């Protein structure tokens, strides 16, 4: 194995802002190993909407920072306190402490998995964060059942695509929303039986949902869009539904009066969840249970990872611009120079 250099290339953010603050650097210090950590040479990095929140300062992190919470690569060094990984292991990982938009990252082995031969580092970077989000949410935020009505917003996006695949595979009736005819087509291929244009006014979306469900409404709404869709979610929810609001693509949902959850005659008695993946994969056992199941779903073809767009790591700025302008479908990946 090649020796580990002192410096590396990557994307540095020195102050919060728009995509322009993502600066390509070739003289970043390779992070040092510490107790309980491993050093990974990244091959592929996953781009996630949360990266834009850290970049803009909506989610706080000390600056300067290397952002990014997901990658696939090769373990190149292991602290003596770690026994379950060794140099040469092919791995996929999540990093709640960020740092993946670079050639090397020091990570906790708790959220790292060795990859079976038929899962590439590209597939790991394309699936772990969004796939584990979808999987933990359909298991824990609202255990999705056959025959239920589920609404997935941004059903051609990263998390939305996988939610559609997983919910349809358990036999739920899936309605998706998506922003262009091409994206609507992708959402159908992902398993949404009905797809509504997300560019329609919200009252029209509510009316279409009630028509499709013959007045029943939705038993579980998965909403990563946030501010723009939340009011409609309240209206299209069925009695005893779960509103699983998990993102802010259009802005954060303003504070909600709990009394609104029991509006309606009879009262709807809604459950409002605001889950985050990192609250479901806190221990190594939790991460490994769900990551192993997710990789199994990829092997079985339930999660297909069909739509990915690749950018060079140096062009992370363009990936953020495209993601925020609603242009993208499926997963965005950054290829790391080796
Ligand atoms: N809570 C968690 O643990 C967790 C984990 C992962 C992701 N998330 C959240 O899940 C959401 C989706 O993440 P992702 O990475 O998979 O992104 P994505 O869905 O691929 O991209 C966002 C999509 O949201 C839709 N959208 C609607 N209104 C928008 C607006 N005003 N601005 C931008 N987009 C808008 C667009 O789809 P259409 O044009 O088709 O409508 C857009 O393509 C994000 O909010 C993210 O923060 C949360």
mmCIF file of C-alpha atoms and ligand atoms in Angstrom:
data_model
loop_
_atom_site.group_PDB
_atom_site.id
_atom_site.type_symbol
_atom_site.label_atom_id
_atom_site.label_comp_id
_atom_site.label_asym_id
_atom_site.label_seq_id
_atom_site.Cartn_x
_atom_site.Cartn_y
_atom_site.Cartn_z
ATOM 1 C CA UNK A 1 0.000 0.000 0.000
ATOM 2 C CA UNK A 2 1.293 3.458 -0.953
ATOM 3 C CA UNK A 3 2.550 5.618 1.914
ATOM 4 C CA UNK A 4 0.229 8.270 3.307
ATOM 5 C CA UNK A 5 1.116 11.804 2.187
ATOM 6 C CA UNK A 6 1.189 14.870 4.456
ATOM 7 C CA UNK A 7 -1.126 16.922 2.230
ATOM 8 C CA UNK A 8 -4.176 16.214 0.093
ATOM 9 C CA UNK A 9 -6.649 17.827 -2.293
ATOM 10 C CA UNK A 10 -10.217 18.633 -1.343
ATOM 11 C CA UNK A 11 -12.922 21.244 -0.966
ATOM 12 C CA UNK A 12 -12.607 23.784 1.842
ATOM 13 C CA UNK A 13 -15.310 26.150 3.136
ATOM 14 C CA UNK A 14 -13.849 29.164 4.948
ATOM 15 C CA UNK A 15 -17.105 31.051 5.543
ATOM 16 C CA UNK A 16 -20.803 30.214 5.083
ATOM 17 C CA UNK A 17 -22.387 31.206 1.791
ATOM 18 C CA UNK A 18 -23.599 30.158 -1.635
ATOM 19 C CA UNK A 19 -21.905 27.496 -3.754
ATOM 20 C CA UNK A 20 -19.014 29.894 -4.516
ATOM 21 C CA UNK A 21 -17.590 29.242 -1.035
ATOM 22 C CA UNK A 22 -16.709 25.633 -2.019
ATOM 23 C CA UNK A 23 -12.999 26.153 -2.791
ATOM 24 C CA UNK A 24 -10.734 23.545 -4.368
ATOM 25 C CA UNK A 25 -7.432 23.253 -2.462
ATOM 26 C CA UNK A 26 -4.401 21.077 -3.124
ATOM 27 C CA UNK A 27 -2.515 21.676 0.133
ATOM 28 C CA UNK A 28 -4.911 20.544 2.871
ATOM 29 C CA UNK A 29 -3.401 18.615 5.778
ATOM 30 C CA UNK A 30 -4.232 14.899 5.750
ATOM 31 C CA UNK A 31 -6.161 14.387 9.016
ATOM 32 C CA UNK A 32 -4.317 12.609 11.832
ATOM 33 C CA UNK A 33 -5.490 9.334 13.337
ATOM 34 C CA UNK A 34 -6.666 9.459 16.938
ATOM 35 C CA UNK A 35 -7.966 6.959 19.504
ATOM 36 C CA UNK A 36 -10.735 4.764 18.108
ATOM 37 C CA UNK A 37 -10.483 6.100 14.518
ATOM 38 C CA UNK A 38 -9.542 4.859 11.060
ATOM 39 C CA UNK A 39 -8.140 6.735 8.052
ATOM 40 C CA UNK A 40 -9.951 6.175 4.735
ATOM 41 C CA UNK A 41 -8.731 7.137 1.258
ATOM 42 C CA UNK A 42 -11.942 8.237 -0.431
ATOM 43 C CA UNK A 43 -12.762 7.083 -3.967
ATOM 44 C CA UNK A 44 -16.357 8.336 -4.271
ATOM 45 C CA UNK A 45 -18.154 10.940 -2.162
ATOM 46 C CA UNK A 46 -21.934 11.250 -1.877
ATOM 47 C CA UNK A 47 -23.513 14.694 -2.209
ATOM 48 C CA UNK A 48 -26.506 15.271 0.066
ATOM 49 C CA UNK A 49 -28.856 18.154 0.617
ATOM 50 C CA UNK A 50 -27.559 18.452 4.176
ATOM 51 C CA UNK A 51 -24.182 19.502 2.680
ATOM 52 C CA UNK A 52 -25.889 22.663 1.416
ATOM 53 C CA UNK A 53 -27.285 23.423 4.906
ATOM 54 C CA UNK A 54 -23.785 23.208 6.452
ATOM 55 C CA UNK A 55 -22.356 25.268 3.580
ATOM 56 C CA UNK A 56 -24.979 28.016 4.066
ATOM 57 C CA UNK A 57 -24.731 27.995 7.867
ATOM 58 C CA UNK A 58 -28.329 26.785 8.418
ATOM 59 C CA UNK A 59 -26.673 23.892 10.298
ATOM 60 C CA UNK A 60 -23.716 25.177 12.327
ATOM 61 C CA UNK A 61 -20.173 23.826 12.128
ATOM 62 C CA UNK A 62 -16.821 25.369 13.010
ATOM 63 C CA UNK A 63 -15.081 27.057 10.050
ATOM 64 C CA UNK A 64 -12.967 26.483 8.075
ATOM 65 C CA UNK A 65 -14.490 23.091 7.330
ATOM 66 C CA UNK A 66 -14.333 20.225 4.885
ATOM 67 C CA UNK A 67 -17.951 19.228 4.431
ATOM 68 C CA UNK A 68 -19.519 15.930 3.324
ATOM 69 C CA UNK A 69 -20.841 13.041 5.401
ATOM 70 C CA UNK A 70 -20.643 9.998 3.131
ATOM 71 C CA UNK A 71 -18.067 8.188 1.002
ATOM 72 C CA UNK A 72 -16.750 4.882 -0.261
ATOM 73 C CA UNK A 73 -13.036 4.119 -0.268
ATOM 74 C CA UNK A 74 -10.140 2.070 1.103
ATOM 75 C CA UNK A 75 -8.920 1.941 4.707
ATOM 76 C CA UNK A 76 -5.274 3.075 4.727
ATOM 77 C CA UNK A 77 -4.504 3.329 8.453
ATOM 78 C CA UNK A 78 -6.055 2.147 11.702
ATOM 79 C CA UNK A 79 -5.461 3.341 15.272
ATOM 80 C CA UNK A 80 -4.106 0.500 17.484
ATOM 81 C CA UNK A 81 -7.303 0.727 19.579
ATOM 82 C CA UNK A 82 -9.415 -0.432 16.598
ATOM 83 C CA UNK A 83 -9.539 -4.169 15.940
ATOM 84 C CA UNK A 84 -12.343 -4.670 13.408
ATOM 85 C CA UNK A 85 -10.823 -2.862 10.388
ATOM 86 C CA UNK A 86 -7.444 -3.181 8.680
ATOM 87 C CA UNK A 87 -5.602 -1.357 5.883
ATOM 88 C CA UNK A 88 -6.857 -2.525 2.497
ATOM 89 C CA UNK A 89 -10.509 -3.010 3.571
ATOM 90 C CA UNK A 90 -12.981 -1.615 1.035
ATOM 91 C CA UNK A 91 -15.562 0.365 3.006
ATOM 92 C CA UNK A 92 -18.531 2.701 2.864
ATOM 93 C CA UNK A 93 -19.092 5.160 5.700
ATOM 94 C CA UNK A 94 -21.140 7.979 7.146
ATOM 95 C CA UNK A 95 -19.405 10.758 9.027
ATOM 96 C CA UNK A 96 -21.438 12.927 11.375
ATOM 97 C CA UNK A 97 -18.297 15.042 11.815
ATOM 98 C CA UNK A 98 -18.200 15.694 8.023
ATOM 99 C CA UNK A 99 -14.814 15.776 6.216
ATOM 100 C CA UNK A 100 -15.540 13.582 3.199
ATOM 101 C CA UNK A 101 -15.105 16.170 0.367
ATOM 102 C CA UNK A 102 -11.374 15.363 0.277
ATOM 103 C CA UNK A 103 -8.937 12.593 -0.597
ATOM 104 C CA UNK A 104 -8.646 11.335 2.997
ATOM 105 C CA UNK A 105 -10.933 11.368 6.021
ATOM 106 C CA UNK A 106 -10.524 10.174 9.604
ATOM 107 C CA UNK A 107 -13.737 8.518 10.725
ATOM 108 C CA UNK A 108 -15.326 6.520 13.481
ATOM 109 C CA UNK A 109 -15.614 2.797 12.640
ATOM 110 C CA UNK A 110 -19.086 2.842 14.280
ATOM 111 C CA UNK A 111 -20.638 4.146 11.069
ATOM 112 C CA UNK A 112 -18.415 2.287 8.610
ATOM 113 C CA UNK A 113 -19.117 -1.032 6.876
ATOM 114 C CA UNK A 114 -16.851 -3.434 4.966
ATOM 115 C CA UNK A 115 -18.241 -3.928 1.493
ATOM 116 C CA UNK A 116 -19.057 -7.330 0.028
ATOM 117 C CA UNK A 117 -17.368 -8.108 -3.323
ATOM 118 C CA UNK A 118 -20.461 -7.209 -5.380
ATOM 119 C CA UNK A 119 -20.890 -3.729 -3.833
ATOM 120 C CA UNK A 120 -18.481 -1.148 -5.232
ATOM 121 C CA UNK A 121 -17.256 1.928 -3.376
ATOM 122 C CA UNK A 122 -19.292 3.903 -5.936
ATOM 123 C CA UNK A 123 -22.482 2.058 -4.914
ATOM 124 C CA UNK A 124 -21.718 2.581 -1.220
ATOM 125 C CA UNK A 125 -21.279 6.335 -1.688
ATOM 126 C CA UNK A 126 -24.472 6.401 -3.770
ATOM 127 C CA UNK A 127 -26.611 4.611 -1.223
ATOM 128 C CA UNK A 128 -25.555 4.792 2.402
ATOM 129 C CA UNK A 129 -26.873 8.134 3.620
ATOM 130 C CA UNK A 130 -30.053 8.356 1.562
ATOM 131 C CA UNK A 131 -30.722 4.603 1.718
ATOM 132 C CA UNK A 132 -30.296 4.410 5.494
ATOM 133 C CA UNK A 133 -32.477 7.485 5.867
ATOM 134 C CA UNK A 134 -35.260 5.808 3.909
ATOM 135 C CA UNK A 135 -34.808 2.447 5.640
ATOM 136 C CA UNK A 136 -34.720 3.738 9.216
ATOM 137 C CA UNK A 137 -37.692 6.027 8.553
ATOM 138 C CA UNK A 138 -39.933 3.291 7.094
ATOM 139 C CA UNK A 139 -39.017 1.051 10.030
ATOM 140 C CA UNK A 140 -38.901 3.464 12.965
ATOM 141 C CA UNK A 141 -40.465 6.845 12.150
ATOM 142 C CA UNK A 142 -43.514 5.163 10.645
ATOM 143 C CA UNK A 143 -43.444 1.383 10.125
ATOM 144 C CA UNK A 144 -44.879 1.248 6.599
ATOM 145 C CA UNK A 145 -47.382 -1.549 5.944
ATOM 146 C CA UNK A 146 -48.930 -3.170 2.886
ATOM 147 C CA UNK A 147 -52.108 -1.408 1.762
ATOM 148 C CA UNK A 148 -51.318 1.932 3.419
ATOM 149 C CA UNK A 149 -51.389 5.194 1.473
ATOM 150 C CA UNK A 150 -47.963 6.808 1.433
ATOM 151 C CA UNK A 151 -47.035 10.176 -0.112
ATOM 152 C CA UNK A 152 -43.379 10.758 -1.024
ATOM 153 C CA UNK A 153 -42.421 14.332 -1.913
ATOM 154 C CA UNK A 154 -39.463 14.789 -4.333
ATOM 155 C CA UNK A 155 -40.043 11.192 -5.444
ATOM 156 C CA UNK A 156 -37.323 11.387 -8.119
ATOM 157 C CA UNK A 157 -34.732 12.865 -5.748
ATOM 158 C CA UNK A 158 -32.101 11.046 -3.718
ATOM 159 C CA UNK A 159 -34.025 10.011 -0.588
ATOM 160 C CA UNK A 160 -37.386 10.117 -2.404
ATOM 161 C CA UNK A 161 -36.337 7.580 -5.048
ATOM 162 C CA UNK A 162 -35.292 5.053 -2.425
ATOM 163 C CA UNK A 163 -38.386 5.705 -0.280
ATOM 164 C CA UNK A 164 -40.567 4.887 -3.308
ATOM 165 C CA UNK A 165 -38.607 1.695 -3.994
ATOM 166 C CA UNK A 166 -38.815 0.532 -0.379
ATOM 167 C CA UNK A 167 -42.454 1.498 0.264
ATOM 168 C CA UNK A 168 -43.678 -0.126 -2.945
ATOM 169 C CA UNK A 169 -41.671 -3.272 -2.161
ATOM 170 C CA UNK A 170 -43.641 -3.758 1.089
ATOM 171 C CA UNK A 171 -46.948 -3.298 -0.765
ATOM 172 C CA UNK A 172 -47.874 0.260 0.224
ATOM 173 C CA UNK A 173 -49.871 2.413 -2.224
ATOM 174 C CA UNK A 174 -47.314 5.059 -3.159
ATOM 175 C CA UNK A 175 -48.124 8.520 -4.502
ATOM 176 C CA UNK A 176 -45.132 10.669 -5.464
ATOM 177 C CA UNK A 177 -44.605 14.313 -6.339
ATOM 178 C CA UNK A 178 -41.941 15.476 -8.798
ATOM 179 C CA UNK A 179 -41.119 18.681 -10.645
ATOM 180 C CA UNK A 180 -40.802 17.847 -14.374
ATOM 181 C CA UNK A 181 -42.336 15.282 -16.753
ATOM 182 C CA UNK A 182 -38.970 13.440 -16.833
ATOM 183 C CA UNK A 183 -38.795 13.357 -13.052
ATOM 184 C CA UNK A 184 -42.439 12.193 -12.876
ATOM 185 C CA UNK A 185 -41.509 9.337 -15.192
ATOM 186 C CA UNK A 186 -38.529 8.460 -12.954
ATOM 187 C CA UNK A 187 -40.773 8.530 -9.870
ATOM 188 C CA UNK A 188 -43.083 5.982 -11.566
ATOM 189 C CA UNK A 189 -40.115 3.756 -12.345
ATOM 190 C CA UNK A 190 -39.111 4.081 -8.677
ATOM 191 C CA UNK A 191 -42.435 2.494 -7.698
ATOM 192 C CA UNK A 192 -44.832 5.416 -7.238
ATOM 193 C CA UNK A 193 -48.099 4.191 -8.788
ATOM 194 C CA UNK A 194 -49.433 7.763 -9.019
ATOM 195 C CA UNK A 195 -47.297 10.873 -9.558
ATOM 196 C CA UNK A 196 -48.442 14.474 -9.173
ATOM 197 C CA UNK A 197 -46.508 17.479 -10.469
ATOM 198 C CA UNK A 198 -44.876 19.296 -7.551
ATOM 199 C CA UNK A 199 -45.111 22.517 -9.608
ATOM 200 C CA UNK A 200 -48.912 22.578 -9.177
ATOM 201 C CA UNK A 201 -50.450 24.855 -6.531
ATOM 202 C CA UNK A 202 -50.645 23.088 -3.176
ATOM 203 C CA UNK A 203 -54.481 23.120 -3.092
ATOM 204 C CA UNK A 204 -54.531 21.242 -6.408
ATOM 205 C CA UNK A 205 -52.101 18.672 -5.024
ATOM 206 C CA UNK A 206 -54.368 18.166 -1.991
ATOM 207 C CA UNK A 207 -57.401 17.738 -4.259
ATOM 208 C CA UNK A 208 -55.581 15.212 -6.475
ATOM 209 C CA UNK A 209 -54.447 13.174 -3.484
ATOM 210 C CA UNK A 210 -57.978 13.068 -2.061
ATOM 211 C CA UNK A 211 -59.296 12.003 -5.469
ATOM 212 C CA UNK A 212 -56.717 9.219 -5.893
ATOM 213 C CA UNK A 213 -57.327 7.914 -2.351
ATOM 214 C CA UNK A 214 -61.133 8.281 -2.746
ATOM 215 C CA UNK A 215 -61.299 10.669 0.191
ATOM 216 C CA UNK A 216 -59.236 8.545 2.618
ATOM 217 C CA UNK A 217 -56.108 10.736 2.523
ATOM 218 C CA UNK A 218 -52.525 9.724 3.235
ATOM 219 C CA UNK A 219 -51.502 7.441 6.118
ATOM 220 C CA UNK A 220 -47.874 8.560 6.043
ATOM 221 C CA UNK A 221 -46.353 11.598 4.353
ATOM 222 C CA UNK A 222 -42.565 11.574 3.798
ATOM 223 C CA UNK A 223 -41.665 15.224 3.302
ATOM 224 C CA UNK A 224 -38.089 16.398 2.721
ATOM 225 C CA UNK A 225 -39.266 19.596 0.996
ATOM 226 C CA UNK A 226 -40.457 21.318 4.196
ATOM 227 C CA UNK A 227 -41.809 24.870 4.222
ATOM 228 C CA UNK A 228 -43.501 24.777 0.789
ATOM 229 C CA UNK A 229 -45.444 21.551 1.388
ATOM 230 C CA UNK A 230 -46.181 21.325 5.117
ATOM 231 C CA UNK A 231 -49.546 23.126 5.101
ATOM 232 C CA UNK A 232 -50.799 20.842 2.328
ATOM 233 C CA UNK A 233 -49.510 17.809 4.264
ATOM 234 C CA UNK A 234 -51.843 18.712 7.157
ATOM 235 C CA UNK A 235 -54.782 18.837 4.765
ATOM 236 C CA UNK A 236 -54.139 15.672 2.804
ATOM 237 C CA UNK A 237 -53.302 13.528 5.857
ATOM 238 C CA UNK A 238 -55.769 10.790 6.804
ATOM 239 C CA UNK A 239 -57.037 10.419 10.368
ATOM 240 C CA UNK A 240 -54.256 8.982 12.605
ATOM 241 C CA UNK A 241 -51.641 9.630 9.901
ATOM 242 C CA UNK A 242 -47.935 10.247 10.458
ATOM 243 C CA UNK A 243 -46.361 13.385 9.038
ATOM 244 C CA UNK A 244 -42.695 12.528 8.706
ATOM 245 C CA UNK A 245 -41.061 15.876 7.953
ATOM 246 C CA UNK A 246 -37.357 15.287 7.497
ATOM 247 C CA UNK A 247 -35.863 18.100 5.430
ATOM 248 C CA UNK A 248 -35.776 21.719 4.374
ATOM 249 C CA UNK A 249 -35.188 21.703 0.600
ATOM 250 C CA UNK A 250 -37.627 24.662 0.279
ATOM 251 C CA UNK A 251 -36.841 26.113 3.732
ATOM 252 C CA UNK A 252 -37.496 25.016 7.313
ATOM 253 C CA UNK A 253 -41.088 24.453 8.495
ATOM 254 C CA UNK A 254 -42.053 27.276 10.897
ATOM 255 C CA UNK A 255 -43.070 26.399 14.483
ATOM 256 C CA UNK A 256 -46.329 24.402 14.638
ATOM 257 C CA UNK A 257 -49.130 24.753 17.210
ATOM 258 C CA UNK A 258 -49.698 21.163 18.473
ATOM 259 C CA UNK A 259 -53.461 21.819 18.483
ATOM 260 C CA UNK A 260 -53.335 21.753 14.682
ATOM 261 C CA UNK A 261 -52.592 18.014 14.861
ATOM 262 C CA UNK A 262 -56.078 17.340 16.197
ATOM 263 C CA UNK A 263 -57.950 19.631 13.789
ATOM 264 C CA UNK A 264 -60.851 18.213 11.767
ATOM 265 C CA UNK A 265 -64.225 16.609 12.487
ATOM 266 C CA UNK A 266 -63.646 13.959 13.638
ATOM 267 C CA UNK A 267 -60.247 15.058 14.958
ATOM 268 C CA UNK A 268 -57.390 13.722 12.827
ATOM 269 C CA UNK A 269 -55.059 12.963 15.766
ATOM 270 C CA UNK A 270 -51.943 13.222 13.620
ATOM 271 C CA UNK A 271 -48.438 12.200 14.644
ATOM 272 C CA UNK A 272 -45.747 14.705 13.686
ATOM 273 C CA UNK A 273 -42.203 13.345 13.398
ATOM 274 C CA UNK A 274 -39.028 15.285 12.618
ATOM 275 C CA UNK A 275 -36.527 12.406 12.522
ATOM 276 C CA UNK A 276 -32.855 12.444 11.550
ATOM 277 C CA UNK A 277 -30.918 9.413 10.355
ATOM 278 C CA UNK A 278 -28.111 10.017 12.842
ATOM 279 C CA UNK A 279 -30.577 9.519 15.704
ATOM 280 C CA UNK A 280 -31.338 5.980 14.468
ATOM 281 C CA UNK A 281 -27.734 4.794 13.855
ATOM 282 C CA UNK A 282 -26.095 5.925 17.093
ATOM 283 C CA UNK A 283 -24.491 2.612 18.069
ATOM 284 C CA UNK A 284 -22.316 0.383 15.873
ATOM 285 C CA UNK A 285 -24.976 -2.339 16.246
ATOM 286 C CA UNK A 286 -27.732 -0.072 14.930
ATOM 287 C CA UNK A 287 -25.613 1.085 11.996
ATOM 288 C CA UNK A 288 -24.523 -2.438 11.062
ATOM 289 C CA UNK A 289 -28.030 -3.891 11.300
ATOM 290 C CA UNK A 290 -29.481 -1.307 8.936
ATOM 291 C CA UNK A 291 -26.440 -1.011 6.625
ATOM 292 C CA UNK A 292 -26.340 -4.795 6.150
ATOM 293 C CA UNK A 293 -30.056 -4.810 5.333
ATOM 294 C CA UNK A 294 -29.605 -1.925 2.890
ATOM 295 C CA UNK A 295 -26.749 -3.654 1.046
ATOM 296 C CA UNK A 296 -28.989 -6.749 0.881
ATOM 297 C CA UNK A 297 -31.738 -4.635 -0.713
ATOM 298 C CA UNK A 298 -29.242 -3.443 -3.335
ATOM 299 C CA UNK A 299 -28.174 -7.035 -4.025
ATOM 300 C CA UNK A 300 -31.845 -8.061 -4.424
ATOM 301 C CA UNK A 301 -32.563 -5.147 -6.775
ATOM 302 C CA UNK A 302 -35.118 -3.491 -4.452
ATOM 303 C CA UNK A 303 -32.852 -0.434 -4.296
ATOM 304 C CA UNK A 304 -31.606 0.071 -7.834
ATOM 305 C CA UNK A 305 -29.399 3.209 -7.765
ATOM 306 C CA UNK A 306 -30.230 3.691 -11.438
ATOM 307 C CA UNK A 307 -29.953 7.469 -11.615
ATOM 308 C CA UNK A 308 -26.609 8.856 -10.576
ATOM 309 C CA UNK A 309 -24.801 11.959 -11.823
ATOM 310 C CA UNK A 310 -21.035 12.146 -11.498
ATOM 311 C CA UNK A 311 -18.937 15.272 -10.966
ATOM 312 C CA UNK A 312 -15.218 15.532 -10.298
ATOM 313 C CA UNK A 313 -14.545 16.445 -6.647
ATOM 314 C CA UNK A 314 -13.026 19.703 -7.891
ATOM 315 C CA UNK A 315 -16.479 20.597 -9.346
ATOM 316 C CA UNK A 316 -18.424 20.182 -6.097
ATOM 317 C CA UNK A 317 -19.665 23.745 -6.594
ATOM 318 C CA UNK A 318 -21.575 22.733 -9.735
ATOM 319 C CA UNK A 319 -23.086 19.730 -7.949
ATOM 320 C CA UNK A 320 -24.467 22.048 -5.232
ATOM 321 C CA UNK A 321 -25.801 24.519 -7.807
ATOM 322 C CA UNK A 322 -27.590 21.740 -9.690
ATOM 323 C CA UNK A 323 -29.001 20.144 -6.522
ATOM 324 C CA UNK A 324 -30.391 23.426 -5.214
ATOM 325 C CA UNK A 325 -31.927 24.414 -8.540
ATOM 326 C CA UNK A 326 -34.150 21.275 -8.605
ATOM 327 C CA UNK A 327 -32.359 20.044 -11.739
ATOM 328 C CA UNK A 328 -31.171 16.719 -10.411
ATOM 329 C CA UNK A 329 -32.635 13.222 -10.307
ATOM 330 C CA UNK A 330 -31.404 10.474 -7.988
ATOM 331 C CA UNK A 331 -27.918 10.574 -6.489
ATOM 332 C CA UNK A 332 -25.047 13.026 -7.078
ATOM 333 C CA UNK A 333 -21.533 11.629 -6.683
ATOM 334 C CA UNK A 334 -18.114 13.277 -6.565
ATOM 335 C CA UNK A 335 -15.232 11.289 -8.036
ATOM 336 C CA UNK A 336 -12.053 11.696 -6.016
ATOM 337 C CA UNK A 337 -8.699 11.939 -7.848
ATOM 338 C CA UNK A 338 -6.483 8.983 -6.835
HETATM 339 N N1 LIG B 1 -33.506 14.028 8.382
HETATM 340 C C1 LIG B 1 -32.527 13.313 7.842
HETATM 341 O O1 LIG B 1 -31.858 12.516 8.494
HETATM 342 C C2 LIG B 1 -32.259 13.474 6.379
HETATM 343 C C3 LIG B 1 -31.375 12.627 5.735
HETATM 344 C C4 LIG B 1 -31.181 12.789 4.354
HETATM 345 C C5 LIG B 1 -31.843 13.802 3.674
HETATM 346 N N2 LIG B 1 -32.663 14.633 4.367
HETATM 347 C C6 LIG B 1 -33.419 15.679 3.675
HETATM 348 O O2 LIG B 1 -34.146 15.083 2.635
HETATM 349 C C7 LIG B 1 -34.363 16.038 1.612
HETATM 350 C C8 LIG B 1 -33.970 15.426 0.293
HETATM 351 O O3 LIG B 1 -32.557 15.283 0.262
HETATM 352 P P1 LIG B 1 -31.826 14.737 -1.033
HETATM 353 O O4 LIG B 1 -30.380 14.862 -0.777
HETATM 354 O O5 LIG B 1 -32.393 13.422 -1.365
HETATM 355 O O6 LIG B 1 -32.249 15.837 -2.117
HETATM 356 P P2 LIG B 1 -33.200 15.667 -3.416
HETATM 357 O O7 LIG B 1 -34.533 15.147 -2.989
HETATM 358 O O8 LIG B 1 -32.451 14.897 -4.439
HETATM 359 O O9 LIG B 1 -33.333 17.162 -3.911
HETATM 360 C C9 LIG B 1 -34.310 18.010 -3.388
HETATM 361 C C10 LIG B 1 -35.592 17.970 -4.220
HETATM 362 O O10 LIG B 1 -36.602 18.662 -3.479
HETATM 363 C C11 LIG B 1 -37.558 19.173 -4.377
HETATM 364 N N3 LIG B 1 -37.897 20.557 -4.078
HETATM 365 C C12 LIG B 1 -39.146 21.040 -3.933
HETATM 366 N N4 LIG B 1 -39.117 22.337 -3.676
HETATM 367 C C13 LIG B 1 -37.838 22.720 -3.684
HETATM 368 C C14 LIG B 1 -37.176 23.972 -3.491
HETATM 369 N N5 LIG B 1 -37.864 25.107 -3.237
HETATM 370 N N6 LIG B 1 -35.821 24.009 -3.582
HETATM 371 C C15 LIG B 1 -35.124 22.888 -3.823
HETATM 372 N N7 LIG B 1 -35.700 21.667 -3.997
HETATM 373 C C16 LIG B 1 -37.043 21.587 -3.932
HETATM 374 C C17 LIG B 1 -36.967 19.061 -5.786
HETATM 375 O O11 LIG B 1 -37.657 17.991 -6.444
HETATM 376 P P3 LIG B 1 -38.817 18.308 -7.520
HETATM 377 O O12 LIG B 1 -38.302 19.410 -8.390
HETATM 378 O O13 LIG B 1 -38.963 17.008 -8.248
HETATM 379 O O14 LIG B 1 -40.038 18.686 -6.738
HETATM 380 C C18 LIG B 1 -35.513 18.721 -5.544
HETATM 381 O O15 LIG B 1 -34.954 17.957 -6.603
HETATM 382 C C19 LIG B 1 -33.554 17.277 1.982
HETATM 383 O O16 LIG B 1 -34.399 18.203 2.594
HETATM 384 C C20 LIG B 1 -32.571 16.723 2.996
HETATM 385 O O17 LIG B 1 -32.133 17.679 3.896
HETATM 386 C C21 LIG B 1 -32.886 14.499 5.683
#
